[in-house]
Short mmCIF file of C-alpha atoms in Angstrom, two decimals:
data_model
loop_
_atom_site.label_atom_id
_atom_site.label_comp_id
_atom_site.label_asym_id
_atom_site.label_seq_id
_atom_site.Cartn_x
_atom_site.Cartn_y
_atom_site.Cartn_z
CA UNK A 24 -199.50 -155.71 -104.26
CA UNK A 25 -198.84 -155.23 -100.49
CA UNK A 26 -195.06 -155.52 -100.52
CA UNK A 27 -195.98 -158.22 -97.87
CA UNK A 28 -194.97 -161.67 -99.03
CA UNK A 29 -196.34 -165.20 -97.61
CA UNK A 30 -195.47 -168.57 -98.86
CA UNK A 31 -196.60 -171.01 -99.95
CA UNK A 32 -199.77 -169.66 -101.42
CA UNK A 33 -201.90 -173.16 -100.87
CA UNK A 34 -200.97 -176.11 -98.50
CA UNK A 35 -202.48 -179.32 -98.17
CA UNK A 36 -201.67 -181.90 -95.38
CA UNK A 37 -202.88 -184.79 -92.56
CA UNK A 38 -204.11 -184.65 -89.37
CA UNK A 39 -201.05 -184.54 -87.01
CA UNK A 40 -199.07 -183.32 -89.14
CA UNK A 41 -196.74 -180.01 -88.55
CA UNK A 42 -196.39 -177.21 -90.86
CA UNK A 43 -194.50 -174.03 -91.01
CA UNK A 44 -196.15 -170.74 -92.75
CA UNK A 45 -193.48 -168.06 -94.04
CA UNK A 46 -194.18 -164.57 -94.21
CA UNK A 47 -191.82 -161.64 -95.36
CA UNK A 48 -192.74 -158.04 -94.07
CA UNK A 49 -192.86 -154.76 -96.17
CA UNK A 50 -189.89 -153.02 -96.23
CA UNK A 51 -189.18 -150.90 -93.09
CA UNK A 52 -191.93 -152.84 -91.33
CA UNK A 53 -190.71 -153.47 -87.80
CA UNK A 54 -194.40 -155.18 -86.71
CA UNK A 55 -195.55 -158.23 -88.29
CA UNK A 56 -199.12 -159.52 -87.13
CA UNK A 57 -200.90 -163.45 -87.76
CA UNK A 58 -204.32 -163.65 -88.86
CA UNK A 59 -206.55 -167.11 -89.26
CA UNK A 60 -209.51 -166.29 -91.49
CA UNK A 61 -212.26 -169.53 -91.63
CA UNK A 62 -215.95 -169.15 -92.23
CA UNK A 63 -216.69 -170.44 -88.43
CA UNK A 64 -214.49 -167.87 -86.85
CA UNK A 65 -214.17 -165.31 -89.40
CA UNK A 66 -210.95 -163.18 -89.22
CA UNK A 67 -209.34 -163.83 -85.84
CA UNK A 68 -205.82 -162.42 -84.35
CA UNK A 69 -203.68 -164.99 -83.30
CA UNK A 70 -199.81 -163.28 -82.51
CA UNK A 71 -198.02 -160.01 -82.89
CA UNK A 72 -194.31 -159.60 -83.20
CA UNK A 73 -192.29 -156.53 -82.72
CA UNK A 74 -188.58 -156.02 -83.89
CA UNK A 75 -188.23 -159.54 -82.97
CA UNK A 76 -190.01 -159.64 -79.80
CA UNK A 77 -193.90 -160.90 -79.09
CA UNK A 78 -195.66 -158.50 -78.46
CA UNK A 79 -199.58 -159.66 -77.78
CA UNK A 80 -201.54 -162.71 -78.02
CA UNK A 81 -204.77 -163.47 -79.38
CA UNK A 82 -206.75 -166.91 -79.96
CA UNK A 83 -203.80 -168.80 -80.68
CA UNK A 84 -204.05 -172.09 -79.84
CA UNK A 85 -200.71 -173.69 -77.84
CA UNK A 86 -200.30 -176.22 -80.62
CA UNK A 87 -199.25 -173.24 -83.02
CA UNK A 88 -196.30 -171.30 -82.47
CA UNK A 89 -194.39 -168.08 -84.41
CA UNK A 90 -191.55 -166.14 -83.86
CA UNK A 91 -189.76 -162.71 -85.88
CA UNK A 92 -186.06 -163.46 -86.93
CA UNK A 93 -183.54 -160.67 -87.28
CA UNK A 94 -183.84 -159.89 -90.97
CA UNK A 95 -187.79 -159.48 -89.17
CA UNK A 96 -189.64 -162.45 -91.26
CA UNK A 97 -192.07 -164.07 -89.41
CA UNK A 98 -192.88 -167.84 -89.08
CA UNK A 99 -195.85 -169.54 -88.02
CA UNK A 100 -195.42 -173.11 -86.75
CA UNK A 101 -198.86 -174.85 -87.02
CA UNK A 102 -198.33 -178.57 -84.86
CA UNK A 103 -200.37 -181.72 -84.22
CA UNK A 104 -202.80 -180.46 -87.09
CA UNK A 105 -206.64 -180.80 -86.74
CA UNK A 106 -209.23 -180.85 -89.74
CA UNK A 107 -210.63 -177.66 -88.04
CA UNK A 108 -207.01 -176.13 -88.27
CA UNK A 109 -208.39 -175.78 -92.01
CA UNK A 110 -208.26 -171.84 -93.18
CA UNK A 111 -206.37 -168.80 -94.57
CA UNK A 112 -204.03 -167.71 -92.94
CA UNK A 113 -202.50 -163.88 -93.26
CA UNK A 114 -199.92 -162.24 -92.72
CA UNK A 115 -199.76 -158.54 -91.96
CA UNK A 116 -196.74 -155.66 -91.11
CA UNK A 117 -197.19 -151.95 -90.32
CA UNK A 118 -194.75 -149.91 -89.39
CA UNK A 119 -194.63 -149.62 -86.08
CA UNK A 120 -196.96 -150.32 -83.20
CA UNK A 121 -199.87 -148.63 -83.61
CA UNK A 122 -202.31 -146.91 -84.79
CA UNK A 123 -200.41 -147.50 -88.26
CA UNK A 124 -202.36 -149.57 -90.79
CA UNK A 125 -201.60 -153.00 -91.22
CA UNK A 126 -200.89 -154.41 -94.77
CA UNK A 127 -201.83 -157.91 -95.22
CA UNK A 128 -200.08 -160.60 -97.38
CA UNK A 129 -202.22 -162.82 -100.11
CA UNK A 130 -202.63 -165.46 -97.46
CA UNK A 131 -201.47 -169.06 -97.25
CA UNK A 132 -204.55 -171.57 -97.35
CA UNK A 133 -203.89 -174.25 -95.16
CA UNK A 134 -205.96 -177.52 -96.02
CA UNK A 135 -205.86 -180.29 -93.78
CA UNK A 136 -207.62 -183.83 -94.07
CA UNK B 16 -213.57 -154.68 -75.19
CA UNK B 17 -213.35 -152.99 -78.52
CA UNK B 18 -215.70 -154.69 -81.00
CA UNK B 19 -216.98 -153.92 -84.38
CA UNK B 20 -221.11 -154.87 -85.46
CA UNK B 21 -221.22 -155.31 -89.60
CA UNK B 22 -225.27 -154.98 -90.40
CA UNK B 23 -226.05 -157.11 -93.35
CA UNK B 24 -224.20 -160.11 -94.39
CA UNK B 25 -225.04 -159.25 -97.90
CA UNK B 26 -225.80 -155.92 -99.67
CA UNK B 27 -227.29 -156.18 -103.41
CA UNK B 28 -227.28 -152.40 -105.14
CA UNK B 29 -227.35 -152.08 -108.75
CA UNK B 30 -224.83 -150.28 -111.01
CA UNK B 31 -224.64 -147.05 -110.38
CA UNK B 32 -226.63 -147.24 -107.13
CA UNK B 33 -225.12 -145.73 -103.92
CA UNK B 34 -223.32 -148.32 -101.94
CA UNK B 35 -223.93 -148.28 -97.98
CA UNK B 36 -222.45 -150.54 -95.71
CA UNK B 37 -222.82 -150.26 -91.95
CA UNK B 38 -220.41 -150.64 -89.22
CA UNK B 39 -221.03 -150.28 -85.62
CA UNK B 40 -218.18 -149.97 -83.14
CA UNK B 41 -218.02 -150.02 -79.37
CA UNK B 42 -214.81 -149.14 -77.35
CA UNK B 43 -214.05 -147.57 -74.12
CA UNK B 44 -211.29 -145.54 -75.85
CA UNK B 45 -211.20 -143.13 -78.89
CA UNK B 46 -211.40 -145.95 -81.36
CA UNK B 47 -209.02 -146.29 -84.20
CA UNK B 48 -211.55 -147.45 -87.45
CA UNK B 49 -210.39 -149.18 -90.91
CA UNK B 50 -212.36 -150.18 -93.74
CA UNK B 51 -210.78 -153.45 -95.82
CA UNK B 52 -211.82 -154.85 -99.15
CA UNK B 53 -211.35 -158.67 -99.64
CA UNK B 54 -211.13 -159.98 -103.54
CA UNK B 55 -212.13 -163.33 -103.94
CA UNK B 56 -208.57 -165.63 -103.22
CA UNK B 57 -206.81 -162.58 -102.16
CA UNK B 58 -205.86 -160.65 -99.13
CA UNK B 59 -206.96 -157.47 -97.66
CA UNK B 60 -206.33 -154.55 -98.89
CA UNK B 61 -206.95 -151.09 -97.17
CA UNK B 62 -209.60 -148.82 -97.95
CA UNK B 63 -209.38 -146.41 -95.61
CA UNK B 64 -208.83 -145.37 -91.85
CA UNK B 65 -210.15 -143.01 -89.29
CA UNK B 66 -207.54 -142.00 -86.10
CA UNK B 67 -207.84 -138.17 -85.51
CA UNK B 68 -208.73 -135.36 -86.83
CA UNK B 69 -211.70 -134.86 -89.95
CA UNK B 70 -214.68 -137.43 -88.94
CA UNK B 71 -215.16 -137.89 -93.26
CA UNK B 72 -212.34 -139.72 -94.27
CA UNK B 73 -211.97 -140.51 -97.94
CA UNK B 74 -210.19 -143.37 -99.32
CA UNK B 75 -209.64 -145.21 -102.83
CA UNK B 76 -211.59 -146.61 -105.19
CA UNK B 77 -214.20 -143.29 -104.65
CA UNK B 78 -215.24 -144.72 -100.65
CA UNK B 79 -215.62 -142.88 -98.12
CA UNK B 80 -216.56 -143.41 -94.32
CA UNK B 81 -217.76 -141.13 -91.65
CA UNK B 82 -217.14 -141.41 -88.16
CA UNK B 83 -220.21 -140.25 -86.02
CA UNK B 84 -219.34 -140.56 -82.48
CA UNK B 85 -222.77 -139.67 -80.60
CA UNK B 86 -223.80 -142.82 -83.30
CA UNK B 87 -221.06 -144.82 -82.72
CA UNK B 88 -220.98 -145.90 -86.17
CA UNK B 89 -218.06 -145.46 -89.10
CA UNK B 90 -220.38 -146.37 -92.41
CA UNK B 91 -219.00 -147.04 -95.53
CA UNK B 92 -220.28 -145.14 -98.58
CA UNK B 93 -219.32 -144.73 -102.63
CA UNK B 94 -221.85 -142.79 -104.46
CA UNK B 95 -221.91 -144.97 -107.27
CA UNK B 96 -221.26 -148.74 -107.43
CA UNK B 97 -219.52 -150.04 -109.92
CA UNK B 98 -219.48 -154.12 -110.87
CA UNK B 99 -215.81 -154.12 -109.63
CA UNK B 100 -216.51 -153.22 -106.26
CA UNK B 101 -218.17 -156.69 -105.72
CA UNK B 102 -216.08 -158.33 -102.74
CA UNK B 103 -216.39 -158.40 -99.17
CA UNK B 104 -215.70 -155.54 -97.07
CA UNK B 105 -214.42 -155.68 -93.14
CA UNK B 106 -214.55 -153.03 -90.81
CA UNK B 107 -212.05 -152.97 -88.21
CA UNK B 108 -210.80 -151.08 -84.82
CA UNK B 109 -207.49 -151.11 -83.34
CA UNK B 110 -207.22 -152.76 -79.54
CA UNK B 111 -204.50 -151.69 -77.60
CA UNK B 112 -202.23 -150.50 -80.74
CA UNK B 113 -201.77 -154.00 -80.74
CA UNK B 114 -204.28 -155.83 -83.16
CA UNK B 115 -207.20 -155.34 -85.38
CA UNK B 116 -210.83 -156.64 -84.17
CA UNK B 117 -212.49 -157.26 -87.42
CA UNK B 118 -216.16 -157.54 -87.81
CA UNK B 119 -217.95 -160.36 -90.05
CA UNK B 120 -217.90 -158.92 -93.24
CA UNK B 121 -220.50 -157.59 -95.78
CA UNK B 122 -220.41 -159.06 -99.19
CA UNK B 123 -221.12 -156.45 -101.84
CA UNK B 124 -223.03 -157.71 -105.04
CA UNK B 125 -223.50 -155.22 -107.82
CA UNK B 126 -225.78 -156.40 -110.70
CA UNK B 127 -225.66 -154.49 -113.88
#
């Protein structure tokens, strides 16, 4: 166990639909960090948030959003879904910026159709 | 750009066999290097990380990786396999302290 917490574990959905992903950092983590994982793309950074503030960008497409609230869980708002918008997606916090290790969540699998 | 090159999709050893997985890096920088292990349906889980310092870095579960610059490689090794290391293992470098560049994964199968 990580100490990093995402729910829900499994979601299933439509096409259009929008969907919100919760994750809950280890304790003391100030840095949490989004991760899509498909068999296409393989594992693929899509945001990082600091202490509340973004802090880089990745391949995240404009029709997904996240942001770091002040008790530092993350969300990840996933819009106007797509059947290729189908994958894992993790969570991950470290303590600070870098070059700390990252601890990942168990993943949320998002299934659209 | 930092990258990461996983040789092999797939690696079949046997029990007890030595376990070898290859991992490539390129960066312009003094990379930072991680080994993960995937379960099946579960997250990632750390093996082990090189920043500075000793180039043999071990980490749990009996791996071990060594960071050869002049190679430009950071190769995971466990002396002996055991059937639950079967998963798939990512290497990774840090970019920019901001995000981890993973390659494509090896999937380890271990027959008895």
């Amino acid at each position: 166990d990580s100490g990093v917490t995402q729910t829900p574990k499994h979601l299933i959905t439509a096409t259009g639909q929008r969907v919100t992903l919760r994750c809950s950092p280890r304790s003391g983590d100030l840095s949490v960090y989004w991760y899509q994982q498909s068999l296409d793309q393989g594992l693929q950074f899509l945001i990082q948030y600091y202490n509340g503030e973004e802090r880089a960008k990745g391949n995240i497409l404009e029709r997904f959003s996240a942001q770091q609230f002040p008790d530092l869980h993350s969300e990840l708002n996933l819009s106007s879904l797509e059947l290729g918008d189908s994958a894992l997606y993790f969570c991950a916090s470290s303590v600070a910026l870098a070059p700390y290790e990252q601890y990942f969540g168990p993943g949320t699998r998002l299934t659209v159709t | 750009a930092q990258s990461v090159t996983q040789l092999g999709s797939h690696v079949s050893v046997s029990e007890g066999a030595l376990v070898l997985l290859r991992c490539n890096y390129s960066s312009s920088v003094p990379p930072y290097l991680f080994w993960y292990v995937q379960y099946p349906n579960q997250g990632l889980q750390l093996l082990l990380k090189y920043t500075t310092g000793a180039t043999l870095v071990k980490g749990i579960n009996g791996f071990e990786a060594e960071f050869k610059k002049s190679e430009t490689s950071f190769h995971l090794t466990k002396p002996s396999a055991h059937m639950s290391d079967a998963a798939e293992y990512f290497c990774a470098v840090s970019v920019g302290f901001q995000k981890l560049v993973f390659g494509t994964g090896t999937r380890l199968l271990v027959s008895p």
